[in-house]
mmCIF file of C-alpha atoms in Angstrom:
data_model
loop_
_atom_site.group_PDB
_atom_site.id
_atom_site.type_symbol
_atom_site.label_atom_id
_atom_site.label_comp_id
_atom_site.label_asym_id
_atom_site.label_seq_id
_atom_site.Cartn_x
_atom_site.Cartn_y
_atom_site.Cartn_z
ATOM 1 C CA UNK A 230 17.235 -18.017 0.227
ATOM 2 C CA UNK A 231 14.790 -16.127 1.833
ATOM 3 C CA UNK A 232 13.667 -12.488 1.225
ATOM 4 C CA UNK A 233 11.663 -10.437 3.706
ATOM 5 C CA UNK A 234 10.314 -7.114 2.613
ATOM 6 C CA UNK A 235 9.441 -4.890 5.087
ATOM 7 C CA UNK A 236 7.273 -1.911 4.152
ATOM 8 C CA UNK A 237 5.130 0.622 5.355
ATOM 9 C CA UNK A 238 1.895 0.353 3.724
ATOM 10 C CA UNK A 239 0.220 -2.266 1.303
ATOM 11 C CA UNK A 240 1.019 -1.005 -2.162
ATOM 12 C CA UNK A 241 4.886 0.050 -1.043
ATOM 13 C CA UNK A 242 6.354 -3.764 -2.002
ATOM 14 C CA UNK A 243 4.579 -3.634 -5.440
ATOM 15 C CA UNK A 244 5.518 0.113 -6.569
ATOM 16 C CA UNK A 245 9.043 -0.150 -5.552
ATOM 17 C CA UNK A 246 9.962 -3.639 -5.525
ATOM 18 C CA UNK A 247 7.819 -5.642 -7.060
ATOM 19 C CA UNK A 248 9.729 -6.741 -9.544
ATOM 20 C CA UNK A 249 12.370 -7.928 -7.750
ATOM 21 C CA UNK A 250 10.288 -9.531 -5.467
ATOM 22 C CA UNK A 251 8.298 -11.235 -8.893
ATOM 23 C CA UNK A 252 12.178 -12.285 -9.727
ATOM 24 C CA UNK A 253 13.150 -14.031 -6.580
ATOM 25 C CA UNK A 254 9.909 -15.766 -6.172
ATOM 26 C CA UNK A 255 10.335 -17.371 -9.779
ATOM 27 C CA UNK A 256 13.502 -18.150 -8.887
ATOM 28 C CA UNK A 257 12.479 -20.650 -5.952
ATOM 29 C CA UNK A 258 12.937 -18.292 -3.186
ATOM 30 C CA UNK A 259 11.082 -17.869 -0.170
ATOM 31 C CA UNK A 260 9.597 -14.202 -0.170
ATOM 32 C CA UNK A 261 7.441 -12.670 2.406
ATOM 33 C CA UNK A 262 6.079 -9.429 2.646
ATOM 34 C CA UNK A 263 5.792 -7.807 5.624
ATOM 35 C CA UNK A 264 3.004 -4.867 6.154
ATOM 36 C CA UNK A 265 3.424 -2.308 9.282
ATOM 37 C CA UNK A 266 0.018 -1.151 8.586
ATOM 38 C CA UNK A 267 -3.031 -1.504 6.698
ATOM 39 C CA UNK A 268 -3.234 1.582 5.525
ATOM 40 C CA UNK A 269 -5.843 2.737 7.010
ATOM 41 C CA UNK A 270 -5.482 6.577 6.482
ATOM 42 C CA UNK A 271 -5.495 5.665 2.590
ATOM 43 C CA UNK A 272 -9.297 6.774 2.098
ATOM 44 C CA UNK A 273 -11.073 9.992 1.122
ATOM 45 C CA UNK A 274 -13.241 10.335 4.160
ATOM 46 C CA UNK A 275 -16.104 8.213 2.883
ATOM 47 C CA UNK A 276 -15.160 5.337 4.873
ATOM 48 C CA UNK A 277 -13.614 4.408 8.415
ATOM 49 C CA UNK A 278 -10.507 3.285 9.271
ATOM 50 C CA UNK A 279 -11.611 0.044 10.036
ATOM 51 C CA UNK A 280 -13.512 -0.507 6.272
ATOM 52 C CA UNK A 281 -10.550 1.266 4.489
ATOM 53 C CA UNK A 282 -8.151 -1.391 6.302
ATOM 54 C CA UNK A 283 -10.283 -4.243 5.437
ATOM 55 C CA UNK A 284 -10.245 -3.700 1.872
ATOM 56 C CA UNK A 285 -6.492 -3.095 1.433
ATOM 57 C CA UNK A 286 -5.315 -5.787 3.854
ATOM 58 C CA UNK A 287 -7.375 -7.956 0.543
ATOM 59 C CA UNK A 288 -5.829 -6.181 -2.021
ATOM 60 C CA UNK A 289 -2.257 -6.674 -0.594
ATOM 61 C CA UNK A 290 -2.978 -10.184 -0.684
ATOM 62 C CA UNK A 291 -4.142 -10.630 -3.808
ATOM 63 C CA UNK A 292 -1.222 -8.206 -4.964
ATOM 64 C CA UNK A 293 1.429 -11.260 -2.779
ATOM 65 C CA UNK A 294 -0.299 -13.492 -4.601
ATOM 66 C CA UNK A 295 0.385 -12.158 -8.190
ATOM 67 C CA UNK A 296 3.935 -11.542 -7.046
ATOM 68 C CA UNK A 297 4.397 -15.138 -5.609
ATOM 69 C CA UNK A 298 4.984 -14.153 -2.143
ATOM 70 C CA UNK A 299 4.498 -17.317 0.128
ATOM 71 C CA UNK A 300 3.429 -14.972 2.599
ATOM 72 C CA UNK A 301 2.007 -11.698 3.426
ATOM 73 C CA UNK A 302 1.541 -10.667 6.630
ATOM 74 C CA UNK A 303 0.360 -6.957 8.864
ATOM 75 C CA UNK A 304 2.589 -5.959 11.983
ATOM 76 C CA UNK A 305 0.097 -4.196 13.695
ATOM 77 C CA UNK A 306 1.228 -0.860 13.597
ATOM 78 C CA UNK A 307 -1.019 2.086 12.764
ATOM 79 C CA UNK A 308 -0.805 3.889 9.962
ATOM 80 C CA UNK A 309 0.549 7.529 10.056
ATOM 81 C CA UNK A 310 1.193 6.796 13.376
ATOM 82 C CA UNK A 311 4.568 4.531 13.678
ATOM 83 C CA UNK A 312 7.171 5.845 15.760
ATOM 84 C CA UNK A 313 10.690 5.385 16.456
ATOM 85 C CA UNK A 314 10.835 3.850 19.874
ATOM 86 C CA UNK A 315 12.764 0.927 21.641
ATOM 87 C CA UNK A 316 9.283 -0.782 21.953
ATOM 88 C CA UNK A 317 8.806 -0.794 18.470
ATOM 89 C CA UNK A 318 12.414 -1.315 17.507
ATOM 90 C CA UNK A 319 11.726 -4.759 19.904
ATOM 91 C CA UNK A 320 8.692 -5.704 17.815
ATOM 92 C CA UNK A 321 10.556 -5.306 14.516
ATOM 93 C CA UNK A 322 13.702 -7.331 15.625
ATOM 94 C CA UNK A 323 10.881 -9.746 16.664
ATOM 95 C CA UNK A 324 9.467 -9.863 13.303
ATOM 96 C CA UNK A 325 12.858 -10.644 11.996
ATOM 97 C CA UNK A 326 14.217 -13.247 13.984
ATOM 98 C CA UNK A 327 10.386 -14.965 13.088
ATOM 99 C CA UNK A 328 11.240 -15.132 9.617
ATOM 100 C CA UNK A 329 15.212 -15.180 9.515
ATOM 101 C CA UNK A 330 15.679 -13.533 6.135
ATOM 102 C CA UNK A 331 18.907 -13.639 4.307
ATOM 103 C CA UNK A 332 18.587 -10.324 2.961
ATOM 104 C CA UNK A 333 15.533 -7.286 3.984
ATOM 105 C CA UNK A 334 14.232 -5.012 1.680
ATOM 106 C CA UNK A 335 12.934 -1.442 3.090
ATOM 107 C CA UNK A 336 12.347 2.100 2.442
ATOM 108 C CA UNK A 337 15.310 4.606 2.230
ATOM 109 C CA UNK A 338 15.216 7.034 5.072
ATOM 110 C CA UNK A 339 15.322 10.342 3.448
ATOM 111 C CA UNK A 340 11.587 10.084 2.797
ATOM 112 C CA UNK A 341 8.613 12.342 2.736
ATOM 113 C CA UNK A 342 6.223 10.343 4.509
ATOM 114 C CA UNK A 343 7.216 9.940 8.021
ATOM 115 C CA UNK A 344 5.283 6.011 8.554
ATOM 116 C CA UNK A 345 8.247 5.327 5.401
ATOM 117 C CA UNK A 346 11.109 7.007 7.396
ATOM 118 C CA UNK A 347 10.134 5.050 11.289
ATOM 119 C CA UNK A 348 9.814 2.399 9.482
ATOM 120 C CA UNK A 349 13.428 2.129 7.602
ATOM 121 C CA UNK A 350 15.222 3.158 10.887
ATOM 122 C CA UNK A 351 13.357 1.034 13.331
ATOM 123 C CA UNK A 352 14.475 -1.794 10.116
ATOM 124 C CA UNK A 353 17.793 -0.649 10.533
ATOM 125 C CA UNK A 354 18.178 -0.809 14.050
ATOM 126 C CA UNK A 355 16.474 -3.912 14.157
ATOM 127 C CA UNK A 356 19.470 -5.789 11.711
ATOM 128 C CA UNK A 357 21.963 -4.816 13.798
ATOM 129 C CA UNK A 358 20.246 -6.225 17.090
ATOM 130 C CA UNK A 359 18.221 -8.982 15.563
ATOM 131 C CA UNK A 360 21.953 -10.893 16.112
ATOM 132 C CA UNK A 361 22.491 -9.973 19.890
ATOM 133 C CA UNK A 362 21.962 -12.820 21.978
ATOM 134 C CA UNK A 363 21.083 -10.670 25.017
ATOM 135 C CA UNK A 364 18.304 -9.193 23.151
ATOM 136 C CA UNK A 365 15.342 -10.714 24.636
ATOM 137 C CA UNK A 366 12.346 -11.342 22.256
ATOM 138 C CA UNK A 367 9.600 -14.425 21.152
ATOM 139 C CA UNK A 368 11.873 -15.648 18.937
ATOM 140 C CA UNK A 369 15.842 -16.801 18.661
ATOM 141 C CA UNK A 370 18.317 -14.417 17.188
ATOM 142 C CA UNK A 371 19.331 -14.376 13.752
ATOM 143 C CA UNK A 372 21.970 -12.461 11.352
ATOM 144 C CA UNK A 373 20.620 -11.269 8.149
ATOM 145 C CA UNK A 374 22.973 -11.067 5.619
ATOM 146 C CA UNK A 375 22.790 -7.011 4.253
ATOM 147 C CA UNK A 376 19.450 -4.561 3.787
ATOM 148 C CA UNK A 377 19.010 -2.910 0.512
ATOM 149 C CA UNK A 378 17.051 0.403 0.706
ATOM 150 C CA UNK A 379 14.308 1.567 -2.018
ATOM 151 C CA UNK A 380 13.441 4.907 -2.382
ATOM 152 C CA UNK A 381 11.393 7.634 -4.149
ATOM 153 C CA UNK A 382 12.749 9.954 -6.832
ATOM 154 C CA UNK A 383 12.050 13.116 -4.791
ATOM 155 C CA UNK A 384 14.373 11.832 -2.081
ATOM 156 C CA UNK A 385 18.597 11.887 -2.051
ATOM 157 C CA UNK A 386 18.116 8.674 -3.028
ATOM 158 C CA UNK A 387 20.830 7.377 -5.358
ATOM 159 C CA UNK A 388 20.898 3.371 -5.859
ATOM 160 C CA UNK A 389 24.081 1.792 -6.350
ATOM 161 C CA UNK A 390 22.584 -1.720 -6.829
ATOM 162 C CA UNK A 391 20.407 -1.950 -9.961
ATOM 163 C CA UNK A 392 17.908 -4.983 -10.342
ATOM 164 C CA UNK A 393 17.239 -6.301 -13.860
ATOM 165 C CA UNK A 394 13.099 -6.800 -13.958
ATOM 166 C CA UNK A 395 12.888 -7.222 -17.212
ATOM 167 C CA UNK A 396 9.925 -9.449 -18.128
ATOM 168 C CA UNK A 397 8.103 -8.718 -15.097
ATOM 169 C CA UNK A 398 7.164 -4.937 -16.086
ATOM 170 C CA UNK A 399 3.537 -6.985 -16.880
ATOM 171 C CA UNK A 400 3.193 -8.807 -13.625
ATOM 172 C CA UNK A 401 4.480 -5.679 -11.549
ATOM 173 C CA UNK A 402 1.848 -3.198 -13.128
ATOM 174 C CA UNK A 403 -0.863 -6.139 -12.190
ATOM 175 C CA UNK A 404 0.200 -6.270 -8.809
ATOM 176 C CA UNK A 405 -0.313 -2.706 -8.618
ATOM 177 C CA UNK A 406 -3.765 -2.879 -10.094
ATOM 178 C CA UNK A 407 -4.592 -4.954 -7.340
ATOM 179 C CA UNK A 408 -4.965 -1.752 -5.453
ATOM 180 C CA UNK A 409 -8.406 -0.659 -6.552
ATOM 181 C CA UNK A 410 -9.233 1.503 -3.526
ATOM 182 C CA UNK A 411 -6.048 3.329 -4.114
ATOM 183 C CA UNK A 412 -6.467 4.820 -7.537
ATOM 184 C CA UNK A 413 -8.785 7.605 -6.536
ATOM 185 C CA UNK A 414 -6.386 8.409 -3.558
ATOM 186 C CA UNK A 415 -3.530 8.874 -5.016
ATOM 187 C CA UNK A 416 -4.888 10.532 -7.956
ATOM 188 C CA UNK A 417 -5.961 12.730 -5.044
ATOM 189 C CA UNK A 418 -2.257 13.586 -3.990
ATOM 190 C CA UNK A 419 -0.577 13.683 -6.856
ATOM 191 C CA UNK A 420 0.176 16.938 -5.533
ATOM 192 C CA UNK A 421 1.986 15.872 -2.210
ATOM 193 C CA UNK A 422 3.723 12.619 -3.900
ATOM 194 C CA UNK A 423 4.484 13.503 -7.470
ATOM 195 C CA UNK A 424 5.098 10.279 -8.423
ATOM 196 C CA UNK A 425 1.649 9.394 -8.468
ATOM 197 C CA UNK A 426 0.173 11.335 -10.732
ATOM 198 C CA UNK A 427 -0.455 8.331 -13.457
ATOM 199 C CA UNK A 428 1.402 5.644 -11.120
ATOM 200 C CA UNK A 429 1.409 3.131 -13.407
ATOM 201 C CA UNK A 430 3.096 5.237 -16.072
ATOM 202 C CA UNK A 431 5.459 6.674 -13.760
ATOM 203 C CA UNK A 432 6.684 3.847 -12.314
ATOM 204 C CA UNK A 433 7.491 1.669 -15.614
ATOM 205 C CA UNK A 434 8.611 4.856 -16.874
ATOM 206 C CA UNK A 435 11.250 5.078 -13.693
ATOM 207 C CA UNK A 436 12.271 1.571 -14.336
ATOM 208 C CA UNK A 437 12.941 2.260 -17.542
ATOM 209 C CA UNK A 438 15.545 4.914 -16.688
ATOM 210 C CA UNK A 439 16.842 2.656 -14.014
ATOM 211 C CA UNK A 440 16.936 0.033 -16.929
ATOM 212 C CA UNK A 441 19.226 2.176 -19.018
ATOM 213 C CA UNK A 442 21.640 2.203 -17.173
ATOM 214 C CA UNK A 443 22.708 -1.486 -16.426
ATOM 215 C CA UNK A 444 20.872 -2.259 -20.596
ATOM 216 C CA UNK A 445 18.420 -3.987 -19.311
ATOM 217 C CA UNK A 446 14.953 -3.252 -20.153
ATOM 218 C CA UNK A 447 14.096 -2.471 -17.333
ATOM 219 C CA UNK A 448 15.612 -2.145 -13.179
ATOM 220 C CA UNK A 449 14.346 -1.422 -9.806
ATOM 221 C CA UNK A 450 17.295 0.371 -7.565
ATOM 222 C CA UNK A 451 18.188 -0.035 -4.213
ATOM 223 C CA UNK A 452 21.177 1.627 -2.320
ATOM 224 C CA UNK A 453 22.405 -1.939 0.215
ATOM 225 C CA UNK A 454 23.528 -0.799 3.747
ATOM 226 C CA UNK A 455 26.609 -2.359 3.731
ATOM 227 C CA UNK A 456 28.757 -2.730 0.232
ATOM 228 C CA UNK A 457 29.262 -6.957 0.552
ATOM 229 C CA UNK A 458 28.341 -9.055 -2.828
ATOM 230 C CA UNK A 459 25.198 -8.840 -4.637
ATOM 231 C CA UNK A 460 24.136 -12.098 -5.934
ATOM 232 C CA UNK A 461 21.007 -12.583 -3.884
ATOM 233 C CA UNK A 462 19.842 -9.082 -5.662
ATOM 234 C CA UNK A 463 21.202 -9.907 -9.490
#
């Protein structure tokens, strides 16, 4: 089985589904981890965009590595700056049909930052033409099996498919870590994104919650876009 997680920025996969990610790898499935950007706006003005990109395109990697990603890779989009367009729609159906995942993991729509809402609908389009024969791109056409949306607590975002992660609470929090440059920043604006004032904290402390609910120690959540079984995700 193979997993592809598409997400916005490096540090997205790890905060919201790096556990599940940690899981599927152990498991003996093939997980990739696809970045739209390098993040390059995530600095405090002391650096360029080029230097700020260079040091989290490393720290995503070493984060894919702790997860057990077999691959980690950057689409080439900018960040802050991804659109919703057919060209870009093209390049993400491209991406998929590349790596002909079973199931894609992505942000839920109803999202603050707008790079995390292009980048779930341009995902969603993209699954529903990444099958269509007539839909010319590099590579052949392929039929993923569902995508399962993650999303932030200060969305509408209500899961309906809960991930037990417990056991990897350790190796998600280390993946995070891996994000040096990021502490700063996001200490930064914990007043635009709540949940990251004290990340770490907040986000075993959300899995925790999500964990009560199925008695598990611990759960990430994801709301799938169509209702179909669930094994790939248990």
């Amino acid at each position: 089985m193979h997993l592809l997680a598409i997400v916005a920025h490096p540090d997205d996969a790890d905060i919201f589904c790096g556990g599940t990610i940690a899981k599927h790898a152990d498991r003996g499935d093939t997980v990739t981890i696809a970045h739209m950007t390098r993040g390059e706006y995530g600095g405090l003005g002391s650096e360029t965009e080029a230097e700020i990109a260079t040091v989290r395109e490393s720290e995503a990697r070493a984060s894919g590595e702790v997860l057990g990603a077999e691959e980690v890779v950057f689409l080439e989009f900018e960040d802050g700056r991804i659109t919703h367009s057919l060209e870009n729609r093209l390049r993400v159906v491209d991406v998929m049909r590349r790596y002909a995942p079973d199931i894609v993991l992505t942000h839920f729509q109803d999202d603050m930052h707008p790079d995390h809402q292009a980048t779930s609908r341009l995902v969603t389009d993209a699954y529903y033409m990444a099958s269509l024969p007539l839909v010319e791109t590099e590579h052949p056409p392929c039929d993923p099996d569902n995508v399962y949306f993650f999303g932030k607590p200060t969305s509408t975002f209500e899961p309906t498919c809960l991930v037990d992660i417990s056991g990897y609470e350790d190796r998600k929090t280390e993946a995070i870590k891996q994000h040096d440059s990021q502490v700063e920043f996001l200490t930064e604006h914990g007043g635009i994104d709540a949940e990251f004032d004290n990340l770490i904290d907040s986000v075993r402390a959300e899995d925790m919650v999500y964990g009560t609910q199925v008695g598990a120690d611990a759960a990430e959540g994801f709301l799938p876009l169509h209702e179909l079984a669930q094994e790939y995700l248990v």
